[in-house]
Amino acid sequence: MSLLADEPRPRRFFIETWGCQMNELDSQRLSGQLMQLGILPTRQVAEADLILLNSCSIREKAEQKVYSRLGKYRLLKPQKPNLLIGLCGCVAQQEGEKALHRVKDLNFVLGTGRVGELREVVARSLTGERVLATGFPMERPFEIDTIVRDGSHKGMVTIIEGCDKRCTFCVVPSTRGPERSRPLAEVRNEIHHLLEYGFNEIELLGQTVNHWREPGGTADFADLLNAVAAIPGLRRLRFVTSYPRDFTHRMVEAIGRHSNICPYLHLPVQSGSDSILKKMGRGYSRQEYLELVRGLRQARPGIAITSDFIVGFPTESEGEFEETLSLIEEVQFSGVFAFRYSPRPGTSAPRIGPPVPEPVGSERLRRLLDLQDEVQIRLNGALVGTRQEVIVTGWGKRPGSFTSRTLCHRIAHFDSEDSRGVALGSLQTVEITRSLPHSLMAQLALLSRDSGATMPA
Ligand code: SAH
Ligand code: F3S
């Protein structure tokens, strides 16, 4: 769809992205559509005549943060009367019309199920219409050719959208809509396209990525892993986020069988207490989770497991929290994300019982993170002196320094004397020289001239 010829055309766009990988990928899709219209990106918000806020609503104060940010952006309008401002992402889906009422200068609201419609929405906004595009239509355009992947070291591929689980604390089912798997043929096609583009690493995305099912068919995530891992040229395959209850033996086996599946798994457990897990509606017990971890480690020795935790869930007692600490001791996660529980709109957890007072919740979070730091100091320390294959994720602060990720997804900062040959997205061999709780320091050991993700000639 073309913009109207007699309207002042936006020339530059600025996107601010919050949240998870799904939002990152959505921003790549939004950018691609704008570039197709001849609107180019800028890193300076003051230069932009189109501003998009791709928002996240997973934790508290998300809405206030969105409104305060939009408030700042609208201050640019008096100098730039043609400036368009759009709210996208999960808060857009959640707030919908309310956002248009509250922010008078907001031009459009584009929900997570409507990302593929940005061009039309911009064209309508340019005529002066204030556009509300939310909800989850059956037909949703998803053009893989207009995704802007530049500057990214990995190719992200959505295999399943939305979520049908009902974890009592979680807003995602309402902000990302019902679960929907993409056909394997489409997924394969997109991966081929990304490998041609030069990506060494492919990351499959979904809120419950291992709940993927062939639409109208019988294939499950184990079949998908087997099919995708066999694609020639795929060096590193990862996927997020796995749901513990949806893991099957065949999936564990597939992780053991394919050496190009990274020995790394993000497996959110949320709590180590059975009674809290039950109140969260997670559908597995501590014991079942531990058995799954054991099975994964047997199938793939050395696999790094990371997790998410919520502390201070309503009614959580000191004893229940200590069960979380003991789970952390027992599993030895290579990394965790831990959050204080926050009530989210439309979720049932706030009705479960009294909230844990703020100082108690914060103190529990501190204790959890301190314990996890001890675990990471031990695990990372054991890597000093080893060689690791890393993927280059960016440039460091000093010339000749780089950031990267090991196969187990640990952050490694490394230096190279011959920095010219080190490309973003290339695979390099480094030697670990020092360890910190949250990262590794390294030196380039073998330079690979691999050019990483590049545009095909
Ligand atoms: N699909 C993923 C989680 C998506 S949300 C899963 O299966 O677990 C990412 C993380 O945010 C969650 O794992 C949880 O730890 C955290 N989170 C979600 N809702 C939250 C809330 N209301 N308060 C605090 N943390 C929350
Ligand atoms: Fe949220 Fe649970 Fe789905 S954490 S994304 S409702 S699996």
Short mmCIF file of C-alpha atoms and ligand atoms in Angstrom, two decimals:
data_model
loop_
_atom_site.label_atom_id
_atom_site.label_comp_id
_atom_site.label_asym_id
_atom_site.label_seq_id
_atom_site.Cartn_x
_atom_site.Cartn_y
_atom_site.Cartn_z
CA MET A 1 0.00 0.00 0.00
CA SER A 2 1.47 3.35 -0.95
CA LEU A 3 1.35 6.53 1.08
CA LEU A 4 -0.79 9.32 -0.25
CA ALA A 5 1.16 11.46 -2.69
CA ASP A 6 -0.06 14.82 -1.41
CA GLU A 7 0.58 14.12 2.28
CA PRO A 8 3.87 15.16 3.90
CA ARG A 9 5.79 11.90 3.86
CA PRO A 10 7.67 10.82 6.94
CA ARG A 11 11.36 10.44 6.13
CA ARG A 12 12.83 9.03 9.31
CA PHE A 13 11.54 6.65 11.96
CA PHE A 14 12.66 5.90 15.49
CA ILE A 15 11.67 2.72 17.35
CA GLU A 16 12.06 2.18 21.06
CA THR A 17 11.81 -1.51 21.97
CA TRP A 18 11.12 -2.94 25.39
CA GLY A 19 10.80 -6.54 26.53
CA CYS A 20 11.47 -9.99 25.15
CA GLN A 21 12.74 -11.50 21.92
CA MET A 22 9.22 -11.51 20.45
CA ASN A 23 9.19 -7.73 20.72
CA GLU A 24 12.69 -7.53 19.27
CA LEU A 25 11.52 -9.53 16.28
CA ASP A 26 8.34 -7.44 15.98
CA SER A 27 10.51 -4.31 15.86
CA GLN A 28 12.50 -5.88 13.03
CA ARG A 29 9.20 -6.51 11.23
CA LEU A 30 7.98 -2.94 11.87
CA SER A 31 11.29 -1.48 10.63
CA GLY A 32 11.15 -3.56 7.47
CA GLN A 33 7.70 -2.32 6.54
CA LEU A 34 8.71 1.29 7.05
CA MET A 35 11.85 0.87 4.99
CA GLN A 36 9.71 -0.57 2.21
CA LEU A 37 7.88 2.74 2.24
CA GLY A 38 11.19 4.55 1.90
CA ILE A 39 11.21 5.72 5.52
CA LEU A 40 14.67 5.23 7.00
CA PRO A 41 15.69 4.53 10.58
CA THR A 42 17.39 7.05 12.82
CA ARG A 43 18.98 6.70 16.25
CA GLN A 44 18.13 10.31 17.12
CA VAL A 45 14.57 10.70 18.25
CA ALA A 46 14.73 14.43 17.44
CA GLU A 47 15.30 13.57 13.77
CA ALA A 48 12.28 11.31 13.50
CA ASP A 49 8.93 12.15 11.98
CA LEU A 50 7.54 8.78 13.02
CA ILE A 51 8.09 7.41 16.52
CA LEU A 52 7.07 3.89 17.56
CA LEU A 53 7.08 2.68 21.14
CA ASN A 54 7.11 -1.12 21.10
CA SER A 55 6.06 -1.75 24.68
CA CYS A 56 6.15 -4.63 27.16
CA SER A 57 3.61 -5.18 29.92
CA ILE A 58 4.97 -8.21 31.73
CA ARG A 59 5.68 -6.48 35.02
CA GLU A 60 4.44 -3.67 37.18
CA LYS A 61 4.16 -0.04 36.23
CA ALA A 62 4.36 -0.95 32.53
CA GLU A 63 1.34 1.24 31.77
CA GLN A 64 2.62 4.24 33.75
CA LYS A 65 5.98 3.90 32.04
CA VAL A 66 4.31 3.87 28.63
CA TYR A 67 2.23 6.96 29.38
CA SER A 68 5.17 8.86 30.74
CA ARG A 69 7.27 8.00 27.67
CA LEU A 70 4.45 8.99 25.30
CA GLY A 71 4.15 12.21 27.30
CA LYS A 72 7.79 12.97 26.52
CA TYR A 73 7.40 12.17 22.84
CA ARG A 74 4.37 14.38 22.42
CA LEU A 75 6.41 17.36 23.65
CA LEU A 76 8.18 17.14 20.28
CA LYS A 77 4.94 17.79 18.42
CA PRO A 78 4.82 21.62 18.66
CA GLN A 79 8.08 21.86 16.69
CA LYS A 80 7.05 19.05 14.37
CA PRO A 81 3.36 19.22 13.59
CA ASN A 82 3.60 16.31 11.16
CA LEU A 83 5.21 13.99 13.68
CA LEU A 84 3.38 10.66 13.98
CA ILE A 85 3.48 8.72 17.24
CA GLY A 86 2.39 5.08 17.44
CA LEU A 87 2.07 2.77 20.41
CA CYS A 88 2.83 -0.88 19.60
CA GLY A 89 3.46 -4.09 21.54
CA CYS A 90 1.77 -5.62 24.56
CA VAL A 91 0.62 -2.42 26.25
CA ALA A 92 -0.94 -1.36 22.93
CA GLN A 93 -2.94 -4.59 22.85
CA GLN A 94 -3.85 -4.27 26.52
CA GLU A 95 -4.77 -0.57 26.64
CA GLY A 96 -6.26 -0.23 23.15
CA GLU A 97 -8.70 2.64 22.87
CA LYS A 98 -7.89 3.83 26.39
CA ALA A 99 -4.47 4.91 25.15
CA LEU A 100 -6.02 7.01 22.36
CA HIS A 101 -8.28 8.69 24.93
CA ARG A 102 -5.53 9.33 27.40
CA VAL A 103 -2.90 10.63 25.00
CA LYS A 104 -4.48 13.16 22.71
CA ASP A 105 -1.48 13.35 20.39
CA LEU A 106 -1.17 9.62 19.92
CA ASN A 107 -1.77 8.80 16.24
CA PHE A 108 -2.23 5.06 16.36
CA VAL A 109 -2.32 1.97 18.53
CA LEU A 110 -1.04 -1.21 16.88
CA GLY A 111 -1.47 -4.47 18.84
CA THR A 112 0.79 -7.51 18.74
CA GLY A 113 -1.59 -9.37 16.40
CA ARG A 114 -1.53 -6.53 13.84
CA VAL A 115 2.21 -5.93 13.39
CA GLY A 116 2.00 -6.91 9.71
CA GLU A 117 -0.46 -4.06 9.05
CA LEU A 118 1.80 -1.14 9.91
CA ARG A 119 1.96 0.23 6.36
CA GLU A 120 -1.79 0.57 6.09
CA VAL A 121 -2.02 2.04 9.57
CA VAL A 122 0.63 4.68 8.79
CA ALA A 123 -1.13 5.57 5.54
CA ARG A 124 -4.42 6.06 7.38
CA SER A 125 -2.74 8.10 10.12
CA LEU A 126 -1.30 10.41 7.50
CA THR A 127 -4.82 11.39 6.48
CA GLY A 128 -5.46 12.54 10.04
CA GLU A 129 -7.31 9.43 11.24
CA ARG A 130 -6.45 8.16 14.72
CA VAL A 131 -6.19 4.43 14.14
CA LEU A 132 -6.95 1.64 16.57
CA ALA A 133 -5.65 -1.73 15.34
CA THR A 134 -5.80 -4.38 18.04
CA GLY A 135 -7.10 -7.94 18.44
CA PHE A 136 -6.06 -11.14 16.73
CA PRO A 137 -7.56 -11.56 13.26
CA MET A 138 -7.41 -15.02 11.70
CA GLU A 139 -5.52 -13.71 8.69
CA ARG A 140 -2.28 -12.04 9.74
CA PRO A 141 0.30 -11.06 7.14
CA PHE A 142 3.78 -12.32 8.01
CA GLU A 143 6.31 -11.38 5.35
CA ILE A 144 9.71 -12.82 5.97
CA ASP A 145 11.31 -10.69 3.26
CA THR A 146 10.60 -7.39 4.95
CA ILE A 147 12.19 -8.15 8.31
CA VAL A 148 15.20 -5.92 8.99
CA ARG A 149 17.82 -8.28 10.37
CA ASP A 150 20.81 -5.96 10.03
CA GLY A 151 22.82 -5.48 13.16
CA SER A 152 21.56 -8.72 14.64
CA HIS A 153 23.93 -11.62 15.23
CA LYS A 154 21.17 -14.24 15.16
CA GLY A 155 18.17 -15.02 13.04
CA MET A 156 14.98 -15.16 15.11
CA VAL A 157 12.12 -17.30 13.80
CA THR A 158 8.70 -17.36 15.42
CA ILE A 159 7.36 -20.92 15.41
CA ILE A 160 4.43 -20.44 17.76
CA GLU A 161 2.56 -17.28 18.65
CA GLY A 162 0.48 -16.45 21.73
CA CYS A 163 -0.15 -18.65 24.74
CA ASP A 164 -3.08 -20.78 25.91
CA LYS A 165 -1.72 -21.55 29.35
CA ARG A 166 -3.24 -19.77 32.26
CA CYS A 167 -0.40 -19.18 34.71
CA THR A 168 -2.24 -17.14 37.30
CA PHE A 169 0.32 -14.31 37.39
CA CYS A 170 0.79 -13.82 33.67
CA VAL A 171 -0.61 -11.20 31.32
CA VAL A 172 0.80 -12.76 28.13
CA PRO A 173 -2.29 -14.78 27.08
CA SER A 174 -4.24 -11.53 26.83
CA THR A 175 -1.47 -9.41 25.28
CA ARG A 176 -0.24 -11.98 22.77
CA GLY A 177 -3.51 -13.77 22.10
CA PRO A 178 -4.35 -17.43 21.61
CA GLU A 179 -1.68 -19.96 20.74
CA ARG A 180 -1.04 -20.57 17.06
CA SER A 181 1.70 -22.67 15.48
CA ARG A 182 3.28 -21.89 12.13
CA PRO A 183 3.49 -24.74 9.61
CA LEU A 184 6.85 -26.53 9.51
CA ALA A 185 7.25 -25.82 5.80
CA GLU A 186 7.05 -22.08 6.49
CA VAL A 187 9.50 -22.32 9.38
CA ARG A 188 11.95 -24.29 7.24
CA ASN A 189 11.63 -21.84 4.41
CA GLU A 190 12.41 -18.93 6.71
CA ILE A 191 15.44 -20.72 8.15
CA HIS A 192 16.81 -21.44 4.66
CA HIS A 193 16.37 -17.75 3.88
CA LEU A 194 18.29 -16.78 7.04
CA LEU A 195 21.10 -19.23 6.41
CA GLU A 196 21.49 -17.82 2.92
CA TYR A 197 21.66 -14.40 4.49
CA GLY A 198 24.66 -15.63 6.47
CA PHE A 199 23.36 -16.32 9.96
CA ASN A 200 25.20 -19.00 11.90
CA GLU A 201 22.70 -19.04 14.74
CA ILE A 202 18.96 -19.52 14.55
CA GLU A 203 16.73 -18.90 17.54
CA LEU A 204 13.23 -20.37 17.46
CA LEU A 205 10.73 -18.25 19.36
CA GLY A 206 7.51 -18.88 21.22
CA GLN A 207 6.06 -18.29 24.68
CA THR A 208 5.77 -22.06 24.98
CA VAL A 209 8.08 -22.96 22.15
CA ASN A 210 8.03 -26.70 22.87
CA HIS A 211 4.26 -26.79 22.61
CA TRP A 212 4.56 -26.37 18.83
CA ARG A 213 2.30 -28.65 16.77
CA GLU A 214 1.97 -28.88 13.00
CA PRO A 215 -1.34 -27.12 12.28
CA GLY A 216 -3.83 -29.81 11.31
CA GLY A 217 -1.13 -32.49 11.60
CA THR A 218 0.51 -34.71 14.16
CA ALA A 219 4.14 -33.54 14.18
CA ASP A 220 5.32 -32.05 17.46
CA PHE A 221 8.32 -30.04 18.63
CA ALA A 222 10.58 -33.12 18.68
CA ASP A 223 9.83 -33.62 14.97
CA LEU A 224 10.43 -29.96 14.30
CA LEU A 225 13.80 -30.07 16.10
CA ASN A 226 14.82 -33.15 14.14
CA ALA A 227 13.81 -31.52 10.86
CA VAL A 228 15.37 -28.14 11.56
CA ALA A 229 18.63 -29.42 13.06
CA ALA A 230 19.17 -31.45 9.88
CA ILE A 231 19.14 -28.35 7.64
CA PRO A 232 22.62 -28.14 6.08
CA GLY A 233 24.66 -25.13 7.17
CA LEU A 234 22.85 -24.58 10.46
CA ARG A 235 25.67 -24.23 12.97
CA ARG A 236 23.85 -23.18 16.15
CA LEU A 237 20.20 -23.77 16.98
CA ARG A 238 18.52 -22.41 20.09
CA PHE A 239 14.92 -21.95 21.21
CA VAL A 240 13.03 -20.00 23.88
CA THR A 241 10.96 -20.34 26.01
CA SER A 242 10.40 -23.98 26.92
CA TYR A 243 7.57 -24.90 29.20
CA PRO A 244 8.61 -27.66 31.61
CA ARG A 245 5.33 -29.57 31.47
CA ASP A 246 5.37 -29.76 27.67
CA PHE A 247 8.73 -31.55 27.47
CA THR A 248 8.60 -35.13 26.21
CA HIS A 249 11.23 -37.89 26.09
CA ARG A 250 11.51 -37.47 22.35
CA MET A 251 12.32 -33.79 22.75
CA VAL A 252 14.99 -34.57 25.33
CA GLU A 253 16.38 -37.21 22.96
CA ALA A 254 16.48 -34.73 20.08
CA ILE A 255 18.50 -32.32 22.23
CA GLY A 256 20.91 -35.17 22.97
CA ARG A 257 21.17 -36.27 19.36
CA HIS A 258 21.94 -33.08 17.42
CA SER A 259 25.27 -31.47 18.16
CA ASN A 260 24.18 -28.21 16.48
CA ILE A 261 21.44 -27.74 19.08
CA CYS A 262 23.23 -25.55 21.64
CA PRO A 263 23.84 -27.21 25.02
CA TYR A 264 21.72 -24.57 26.65
CA LEU A 265 18.12 -24.45 27.78
CA HIS A 266 16.03 -21.72 29.35
CA LEU A 267 13.52 -23.56 31.50
CA PRO A 268 11.52 -21.22 33.75
CA VAL A 269 10.55 -22.92 36.98
CA GLN A 270 9.22 -19.84 38.86
CA SER A 271 9.31 -21.44 42.34
CA GLY A 272 10.74 -24.41 44.20
CA SER A 273 7.65 -24.91 46.33
CA ASP A 274 4.89 -27.31 45.26
CA SER A 275 2.16 -25.31 46.96
CA ILE A 276 3.21 -22.09 45.22
CA LEU A 277 3.61 -23.88 41.87
CA LYS A 278 0.06 -25.09 42.28
CA LYS A 279 -1.24 -21.61 43.03
CA MET A 280 0.65 -20.36 39.98
CA GLY A 281 -1.14 -22.97 37.86
CA ARG A 282 2.10 -24.25 36.36
CA GLY A 283 1.04 -27.88 36.15
CA TYR A 284 4.28 -29.54 37.36
CA SER A 285 5.83 -30.30 40.71
CA ARG A 286 9.31 -29.59 42.00
CA GLN A 287 10.09 -33.29 41.66
CA GLU A 288 8.94 -33.43 38.05
CA TYR A 289 11.03 -30.40 37.22
CA LEU A 290 14.10 -31.97 38.86
CA GLU A 291 13.53 -35.20 36.94
CA LEU A 292 13.35 -33.28 33.69
CA VAL A 293 16.64 -31.53 34.50
CA ARG A 294 18.22 -34.89 35.29
CA GLY A 295 16.99 -36.35 32.00
CA LEU A 296 18.33 -33.38 30.04
CA ARG A 297 21.73 -33.65 31.70
CA GLN A 298 21.89 -37.34 30.97
CA ALA A 299 20.98 -36.82 27.32
CA ARG A 300 23.30 -33.86 26.92
CA PRO A 301 26.11 -33.78 29.49
CA GLY A 302 27.27 -30.24 30.23
CA ILE A 303 23.99 -28.63 29.16
CA ALA A 304 23.57 -25.23 30.80
CA ILE A 305 20.16 -24.57 32.26
CA THR A 306 18.83 -21.12 33.08
CA SER A 307 15.53 -20.20 34.68
CA ASP A 308 13.06 -17.52 35.72
CA PHE A 309 11.81 -17.04 39.27
CA ILE A 310 9.06 -15.01 40.83
CA VAL A 311 9.55 -14.18 44.50
CA GLY A 312 6.89 -12.88 46.82
CA PHE A 313 3.98 -14.54 45.01
CA PRO A 314 0.77 -13.94 47.08
CA THR A 315 0.83 -16.01 50.31
CA GLU A 316 4.47 -17.15 49.80
CA SER A 317 5.83 -18.02 53.25
CA GLU A 318 9.43 -17.94 54.38
CA GLY A 319 9.50 -21.73 54.29
CA GLU A 320 8.14 -21.84 50.72
CA PHE A 321 10.72 -19.29 49.65
CA GLU A 322 13.48 -21.39 51.21
CA GLU A 323 12.35 -24.28 49.00
CA THR A 324 13.15 -22.03 46.05
CA LEU A 325 16.63 -21.40 47.47
CA SER A 326 17.19 -25.12 47.93
CA LEU A 327 16.10 -25.78 44.33
CA ILE A 328 18.69 -23.26 43.16
CA GLU A 329 21.36 -25.08 45.19
CA GLU A 330 20.25 -28.39 43.80
CA VAL A 331 19.99 -27.54 40.11
CA GLN A 332 23.00 -25.19 39.82
CA PHE A 333 21.52 -22.99 37.13
CA SER A 334 24.03 -21.23 34.93
CA GLY A 335 21.93 -18.07 35.09
CA VAL A 336 18.56 -16.87 36.36
CA PHE A 337 16.15 -14.00 35.89
CA ALA A 338 14.35 -13.31 39.12
CA PHE A 339 11.53 -10.86 39.63
CA ARG A 340 9.41 -9.63 42.50
CA TYR A 341 5.84 -10.65 41.88
CA SER A 342 3.70 -7.84 40.54
CA PRO A 343 -0.07 -7.99 40.05
CA ARG A 344 -1.07 -7.67 36.40
CA PRO A 345 -4.42 -6.57 34.97
CA GLY A 346 -6.86 -9.37 34.19
CA THR A 347 -4.88 -12.08 36.04
CA SER A 348 -6.25 -14.21 38.86
CA ALA A 349 -3.21 -14.30 41.18
CA PRO A 350 -4.13 -11.12 43.07
CA ARG A 351 -7.26 -12.94 44.35
CA ILE A 352 -5.26 -15.90 45.68
CA GLY A 353 -4.34 -14.28 48.94
CA PRO A 354 -2.58 -11.46 50.71
CA PRO A 355 0.43 -9.93 48.99
CA VAL A 356 3.87 -10.35 50.50
CA PRO A 357 4.90 -6.97 51.96
CA GLU A 358 7.34 -4.99 49.84
CA PRO A 359 10.39 -5.12 52.16
CA VAL A 360 10.01 -8.89 52.58
CA GLY A 361 9.75 -9.42 48.82
CA SER A 362 12.80 -7.26 48.13
CA GLU A 363 14.82 -9.01 50.79
CA ARG A 364 13.91 -12.42 49.34
CA LEU A 365 14.91 -11.28 45.88
CA ARG A 366 18.28 -10.10 47.24
CA ARG A 367 18.89 -13.44 49.00
CA LEU A 368 17.99 -15.39 45.87
CA LEU A 369 20.31 -13.32 43.68
CA ASP A 370 23.16 -13.53 46.22
CA LEU A 371 22.87 -17.30 46.33
CA GLN A 372 22.75 -17.51 42.54
CA ASP A 373 25.87 -15.30 42.31
CA GLU A 374 27.71 -17.85 44.43
CA VAL A 375 26.60 -20.62 42.07
CA GLN A 376 27.69 -18.63 39.02
CA ILE A 377 31.06 -17.71 40.53
CA ARG A 378 31.73 -21.44 40.93
CA LEU A 379 30.45 -22.47 37.49
CA ASN A 380 32.11 -19.61 35.60
CA GLY A 381 35.37 -20.04 37.54
CA ALA A 382 35.65 -23.62 36.30
CA LEU A 383 35.76 -22.33 32.71
CA VAL A 384 38.97 -20.30 33.10
CA GLY A 385 41.68 -21.72 30.84
CA THR A 386 39.23 -23.52 28.54
CA ARG A 387 38.65 -22.78 24.85
CA GLN A 388 35.12 -21.94 23.81
CA GLU A 389 33.35 -21.38 20.53
CA VAL A 390 31.56 -18.06 20.68
CA ILE A 391 29.26 -16.10 18.42
CA VAL A 392 30.14 -12.41 18.17
CA THR A 393 27.22 -10.33 19.40
CA GLY A 394 28.65 -6.82 19.29
CA TRP A 395 31.54 -4.46 19.74
CA GLY A 396 33.02 -3.68 23.14
CA LYS A 397 33.77 -0.23 24.50
CA ARG A 398 37.47 -0.31 23.57
CA PRO A 399 38.78 -0.76 20.04
CA GLY A 400 39.61 -4.41 19.42
CA SER A 401 37.17 -5.65 22.07
CA PHE A 402 34.02 -7.63 21.40
CA THR A 403 31.05 -9.12 23.17
CA SER A 404 29.98 -12.67 22.43
CA ARG A 405 28.05 -15.68 23.68
CA THR A 406 29.41 -19.14 24.29
CA LEU A 407 27.53 -22.24 23.17
CA CYS A 408 26.03 -22.31 26.67
CA HIS A 409 24.88 -18.72 26.18
CA ARG A 410 27.32 -17.21 28.67
CA ILE A 411 28.48 -13.68 27.92
CA ALA A 412 32.18 -13.57 26.98
CA HIS A 413 34.04 -10.29 26.43
CA PHE A 414 37.13 -10.83 24.36
CA ASP A 415 39.99 -8.88 22.86
CA SER A 416 41.58 -9.44 19.53
CA GLU A 417 44.76 -7.94 18.13
CA ASP A 418 43.49 -8.47 14.62
CA SER A 419 40.07 -6.95 15.09
CA ARG A 420 39.41 -6.28 11.41
CA GLY A 421 38.50 -9.87 10.67
CA VAL A 422 36.04 -10.26 13.54
CA ALA A 423 32.55 -9.93 12.08
CA LEU A 424 29.25 -9.58 13.92
CA GLY A 425 27.55 -12.98 13.95
CA SER A 426 30.77 -14.86 13.16
CA LEU A 427 31.88 -17.89 15.15
CA GLN A 428 35.27 -17.53 16.85
CA THR A 429 37.37 -19.55 19.24
CA VAL A 430 38.40 -17.78 22.42
CA GLU A 431 40.31 -18.74 25.51
CA ILE A 432 38.72 -17.81 28.82
CA THR A 433 41.18 -15.80 30.93
CA ARG A 434 39.07 -14.62 33.84
CA SER A 435 35.59 -15.15 35.24
CA LEU A 436 33.08 -12.80 36.81
CA PRO A 437 29.70 -13.82 38.29
CA HIS A 438 27.78 -12.70 35.21
CA SER A 439 30.32 -12.90 32.40
CA LEU A 440 33.64 -14.25 31.22
CA MET A 441 36.73 -12.41 30.00
CA ALA A 442 38.58 -13.97 27.10
CA GLN A 443 41.21 -13.61 24.41
CA LEU A 444 40.76 -14.54 20.77
CA ALA A 445 42.53 -17.87 20.27
CA LEU A 446 41.80 -18.63 16.62
CA LEU A 447 40.58 -16.04 14.17
CA SER A 448 37.91 -17.19 11.76
CA ARG A 449 37.33 -15.04 8.66
CA ASP A 450 33.70 -16.12 8.71
CA SER A 451 31.77 -13.02 7.66
CA GLY A 452 28.70 -13.68 9.81
CA ALA A 453 25.35 -12.38 8.68
CA THR A 454 25.82 -10.49 5.46
CA MET A 455 23.53 -9.50 2.66
CA PRO A 456 23.81 -12.04 -0.17
CA ALA A 457 25.48 -10.47 -3.21
N1 SAH B 1 6.47 -18.10 28.55
C1 SAH B 1 7.36 -17.99 29.63
C2 SAH B 1 7.31 -16.71 30.40
C3 SAH B 1 7.00 -15.42 29.78
S1 SAH B 1 7.07 -14.06 30.86
C4 SAH B 1 7.16 -19.18 30.60
O1 SAH B 1 6.64 -20.16 30.27
O2 SAH B 1 7.56 -19.11 31.74
C5 SAH B 1 8.78 -14.00 31.35
C6 SAH B 1 8.96 -14.08 32.83
O3 SAH B 1 8.45 -12.94 33.48
C7 SAH B 1 8.27 -15.24 33.49
O4 SAH B 1 8.96 -16.45 33.37
C8 SAH B 1 8.13 -14.80 34.92
O5 SAH B 1 9.23 -15.20 35.70
C9 SAH B 1 8.10 -13.26 34.81
N2 SAH B 1 6.76 -12.75 35.11
C10 SAH B 1 5.64 -12.94 34.38
N3 SAH B 1 4.59 -12.36 35.00
C11 SAH B 1 5.05 -11.81 36.13
C12 SAH B 1 4.45 -11.08 37.19
N4 SAH B 1 3.15 -10.83 37.22
N5 SAH B 1 5.24 -10.65 38.20
C13 SAH B 1 6.56 -10.92 38.20
N6 SAH B 1 7.18 -11.61 37.23
C14 SAH B 1 6.45 -12.05 36.20
FE1 F3S B 2 2.74 -16.68 30.71
FE2 F3S B 2 2.53 -19.11 31.60
FE3 F3S B 2 2.07 -18.58 29.03
S1 F3S B 2 4.11 -17.65 32.14
S2 F3S B 2 3.39 -16.87 28.63
S3 F3S B 2 0.85 -17.92 30.77
S4 F3S B 2 3.17 -20.33 29.88
#
